[in-house]
Amino acid sequence: MSDINFQNFLPELIEIRHRLHQMPEIGLSEFKTSDFIAAQLEKWGFEITRGLGKTGIVASLRAGNSNRAIGFRADFDALPMQEETNLPYASQHPGAMHACGHDGHTSMLLGAAWALSQDKSLSGTVHFIFQPAEENFGGGKLMIEDGLFERFPCDQVFALHNWPGIPTGTFTTRAGPIAASIDVVTVTVKGKGGHGAQPELTVDPVVVGSSIVMALQTLVSRNISPHQPAVVTVGAFLSGSASNIIPDTAALEISMRAMSPMVREEIRERVEQIATFQAKSYGADISFDWHVGYPATINDRQAVEAAKSMIVQRFGEDAFVDLDLPLMGSEDFSFLLEKVPGAYVLIGNGDSAGLHTTTYDFNDEILGRGALYFYYLAKDRLA
Ligand SMILES: [Zn+2]
Ligand SMILES: [Zn+2]
């Protein structure tokens, strides 16, 4: 493949991105999206496997006789929000929007798949991993549970996420933790309701819940080392209906973030202990409903070095900047990185609206560079 061929292919890739943008689907219901991706890959002659993590797809390209293998992952789910961009290719699905740029990630990886399918110089295997349900449902975990790496063994895995606020097309990442773990729990306090004028006959869950909220404020400051980043947020406190009624229950929605598995475990344990013993001291009952959590995303040092040196060599010194601090957000590529060493890299989306906002759009100017990122990584790793 020459660079000229790729330039000629770019308009088709932009068209692919716009088609994906028009058909956003929420995690684990990405049926049209999955069909569309599969049809593109089959058109280009790929051998594909479907159904990992329900709607996930793996396309494999084998060449030469080396048994080295590399995995590239792109996510393709959208978010439950109403798009307000007024773009000609805006979402045609009311209440769903590609507000995290996963349409762009999938298009970049499709671009790389097309480019590598034109290339005869590789020796080894490339697995293109198209993953559903990155947002909240842990699609990466589901693909692993369906045997992703047993069926498609990889020596290294790489993923790319666009990032608003970083200059257009500039890459950045860091070795070690790059994104936080996230855990979410709903804590339900069960007291005993009654008349607002007769508190002595009740167990007031509003007071118990408030006490839990305040007690949790010492968890990060008194139990976790100041050298370790951690956040505990009580994002919702749901209870009661009127000023003169003491309710039966209160529910707290709590999110917890950390950068290390040890701190993550410590926080989970302490939240349970603190809430349980606070409730006990008031004579209230308590229950915990834990939701799917994502581990911290931890980059392998060698994979980061390989990506960085490729970027500098192929795109120039200015194309890479070191990322000083990890992101406090979370990413389910972390599940893949728990199994196989690799790197999660950000590519600048320029001065665009932020991720998860109704006016956000993936920047088409970075589609080509993002596709070539995967293309050159494969060329370098499987030379
Ligand atoms: Zn997102
Ligand atoms: Zn995302």
Tab-separated table of N, CA, C and O in Angstrom, residues 252-294:
chain	number	residue	atom	x	y	z
A	252	LEU	N	-28.542	5.406	48.896
A	252	LEU	CA	-27.379	6.206	48.514
A	252	LEU	C	-26.720	5.555	47.306
A	252	LEU	O	-26.488	4.343	47.308
A	253	GLU	N	-26.424	6.369	46.276
A	253	GLU	CA	-25.672	5.865	45.113
A	253	GLU	C	-24.250	6.383	45.253
A	253	GLU	O	-24.020	7.591	45.244
A	254	ILE	N	-23.307	5.450	45.355
A	254	ILE	CA	-21.916	5.833	45.649
A	254	ILE	C	-20.994	5.351	44.538
A	254	ILE	O	-21.079	4.196	44.102
A	255	SER	N	-20.107	6.235	44.046
A	255	SER	CA	-19.074	5.796	43.099
A	255	SER	C	-17.704	5.945	43.746
A	255	SER	O	-17.468	6.859	44.537
A	256	MET	N	-16.820	5.003	43.403
A	256	MET	CA	-15.483	4.947	43.993
A	256	MET	C	-14.439	4.804	42.899
A	256	MET	O	-14.601	3.957	42.026
A	257	ARG	N	-13.392	5.607	42.935
A	257	ARG	CA	-12.341	5.529	41.906
A	257	ARG	C	-10.968	5.423	42.549
A	257	ARG	O	-10.717	6.036	43.581
A	258	ALA	N	-10.102	4.647	41.893
A	258	ALA	CA	-8.735	4.480	42.402
A	258	ALA	C	-7.811	4.125	41.243
A	258	ALA	O	-8.271	3.782	40.160
A	259	MET	N	-6.494	4.216	41.488
A	259	MET	CA	-5.520	3.910	40.436
A	259	MET	C	-4.787	2.596	40.683
A	259	MET	O	-4.023	2.159	39.835
A	260	SER	N	-4.974	2.001	41.852
A	260	SER	CA	-4.272	0.740	42.103
A	260	SER	C	-5.269	-0.294	42.621
A	260	SER	O	-6.222	0.050	43.333
A	261	PRO	N	-5.045	-1.580	42.278
A	261	PRO	CA	-5.955	-2.629	42.725
A	261	PRO	C	-6.058	-2.703	44.245
A	261	PRO	O	-7.123	-2.971	44.793
A	262	MET	N	-4.936	-2.430	44.953
A	262	MET	CA	-4.960	-2.501	46.421
A	262	MET	C	-5.837	-1.418	47.019
A	262	MET	O	-6.627	-1.661	47.936
A	263	VAL	N	-5.694	-0.199	46.504
A	263	VAL	CA	-6.504	0.914	47.005
A	263	VAL	C	-7.969	0.664	46.674
A	263	VAL	O	-8.859	0.909	47.496
A	264	ARG	N	-8.221	0.123	45.466
A	264	ARG	CA	-9.594	-0.182	45.062
A	264	ARG	C	-10.252	-1.122	46.070
A	264	ARG	O	-11.368	-0.901	46.526
A	265	GLU	N	-9.529	-2.178	46.449
A	265	GLU	CA	-10.054	-3.172	47.382
A	265	GLU	C	-10.298	-2.561	48.758
A	265	GLU	O	-11.322	-2.794	49.391
A	266	GLU	N	-9.333	-1.746	49.190
A	266	GLU	CA	-9.440	-1.082	50.492
A	266	GLU	C	-10.704	-0.200	50.554
A	266	GLU	O	-11.455	-0.228	51.537
A	267	ILE	N	-10.933	0.560	49.480
A	267	ILE	CA	-12.096	1.455	49.452
A	267	ILE	C	-13.396	0.659	49.493
A	267	ILE	O	-14.321	0.983	50.246
A	268	ARG	N	-13.462	-0.411	48.686
A	268	ARG	CA	-14.690	-1.224	48.661
A	268	ARG	C	-14.996	-1.779	50.057
A	268	ARG	O	-16.127	-1.736	50.533
A	269	GLU	N	-13.948	-2.306	50.713
A	269	GLU	CA	-14.138	-2.873	52.055
A	269	GLU	C	-14.566	-1.817	53.066
A	269	GLU	O	-15.465	-2.028	53.876
A	270	ARG	N	-13.906	-0.659	53.013
A	270	ARG	CA	-14.192	0.389	54.001
A	270	ARG	C	-15.585	0.982	53.815
A	270	ARG	O	-16.250	1.312	54.795
A	271	VAL	N	-16.032	1.118	52.562
A	271	VAL	CA	-17.388	1.634	52.338
A	271	VAL	C	-18.398	0.705	53.009
A	271	VAL	O	-19.312	1.154	53.709
A	272	GLU	N	-18.212	-0.602	52.835
A	272	GLU	CA	-19.139	-1.559	53.449
A	272	GLU	C	-19.089	-1.484	54.976
A	272	GLU	O	-20.126	-1.460	55.644
A	273	GLN	N	-17.856	-1.449	55.512
A	273	GLN	CA	-17.708	-1.397	56.979
A	273	GLN	C	-18.334	-0.144	57.562
A	273	GLN	O	-19.122	-0.198	58.512
A	274	ILE	N	-17.978	1.003	56.974
A	274	ILE	CA	-18.450	2.281	57.523
A	274	ILE	C	-19.973	2.332	57.487
A	274	ILE	O	-20.626	2.653	58.492
A	275	ALA	N	-20.555	1.985	56.353
A	275	ALA	CA	-22.012	2.070	56.219
A	275	ALA	C	-22.698	1.074	57.152
A	275	ALA	O	-23.690	1.403	57.808
A	276	THR	N	-22.155	-0.159	57.241
A	276	THR	CA	-22.765	-1.190	58.084
A	276	THR	C	-22.779	-0.761	59.550
A	276	THR	O	-23.806	-0.840	60.237
A	277	PHE	N	-21.633	-0.268	60.030
A	277	PHE	CA	-21.563	0.055	61.459
A	277	PHE	C	-22.282	1.355	61.801
A	277	PHE	O	-22.836	1.488	62.896
A	278	GLN	N	-22.322	2.294	60.866
A	278	GLN	CA	-23.141	3.490	61.091
A	278	GLN	C	-24.606	3.076	61.264
A	278	GLN	O	-25.280	3.493	62.191
A	279	ALA	N	-25.079	2.233	60.342
A	279	ALA	CA	-26.490	1.801	60.395
A	279	ALA	C	-26.776	1.071	61.697
A	279	ALA	O	-27.785	1.315	62.360
A	280	LYS	N	-25.857	0.165	62.075
A	280	LYS	CA	-26.036	-0.603	63.320
A	280	LYS	C	-26.202	0.308	64.518
A	280	LYS	O	-27.020	0.071	65.397
A	281	SER	N	-25.386	1.374	64.548
A	281	SER	CA	-25.406	2.248	65.728
A	281	SER	C	-26.751	2.954	65.885
A	281	SER	O	-27.064	3.477	66.946
A	282	TYR	N	-27.565	2.990	64.822
A	282	TYR	CA	-28.901	3.604	64.901
A	282	TYR	C	-30.007	2.548	64.957
A	282	TYR	O	-31.180	2.895	64.975
A	283	GLY	N	-29.640	1.284	64.895
A	283	GLY	CA	-30.649	0.223	64.878
A	283	GLY	C	-31.324	0.054	63.531
A	283	GLY	O	-32.427	-0.489	63.435
A	284	ALA	N	-30.675	0.488	62.451
A	284	ALA	CA	-31.239	0.330	61.104
A	284	ALA	C	-30.599	-0.865	60.407
A	284	ALA	O	-29.494	-1.289	60.757
A	285	ASP	N	-31.310	-1.416	59.401
A	285	ASP	CA	-30.737	-2.471	58.565
A	285	ASP	C	-30.123	-1.842	57.321
A	285	ASP	O	-30.478	-0.724	56.936
A	286	ILE	N	-29.241	-2.607	56.674
A	286	ILE	CA	-28.576	-2.053	55.491
A	286	ILE	C	-28.316	-3.159	54.479
A	286	ILE	O	-28.080	-4.315	54.863
A	287	SER	N	-28.418	-2.817	53.189
A	287	SER	CA	-28.043	-3.796	52.151
A	287	SER	C	-27.253	-3.097	51.047
A	287	SER	O	-27.345	-1.877	50.884
A	288	PHE	N	-26.465	-3.897	50.321
A	288	PHE	CA	-25.559	-3.352	49.294
A	288	PHE	C	-25.839	-4.024	47.958
A	288	PHE	O	-25.942	-5.249	47.891
A	289	ASP	N	-25.950	-3.220	46.911
A	289	ASP	CA	-26.113	-3.767	45.572
A	289	ASP	C	-24.962	-3.245	44.712
A	289	ASP	O	-24.961	-2.088	44.281
A	290	TRP	N	-23.951	-4.110	44.506
A	290	TRP	CA	-22.764	-3.699	43.735
A	290	TRP	C	-23.033	-3.865	42.249
A	290	TRP	O	-23.575	-4.874	41.820
A	291	HIS	N	-22.632	-2.863	41.453
A	291	HIS	CA	-22.809	-2.923	39.995
A	291	HIS	C	-21.471	-3.265	39.348
A	291	HIS	O	-20.447	-3.267	40.008
A	292	VAL	N	-21.522	-3.533	38.036
A	292	VAL	CA	-20.294	-3.867	37.310
A	292	VAL	C	-19.226	-2.796	37.529
A	292	VAL	O	-19.496	-1.601	37.423
A	293	GLY	N	-18.043	-3.206	37.924
A	293	GLY	CA	-16.958	-2.252	38.136
A	293	GLY	C	-15.861	-2.471	37.111
A	293	GLY	O	-15.726	-3.577	36.581
A	294	TYR	N	-15.109	-1.420	36.798
A	294	TYR	CA	-13.967	-1.548	35.874
A	294	TYR	C	-12.671	-1.418	36.667
A	294	TYR	O	-12.559	-0.529	37.514
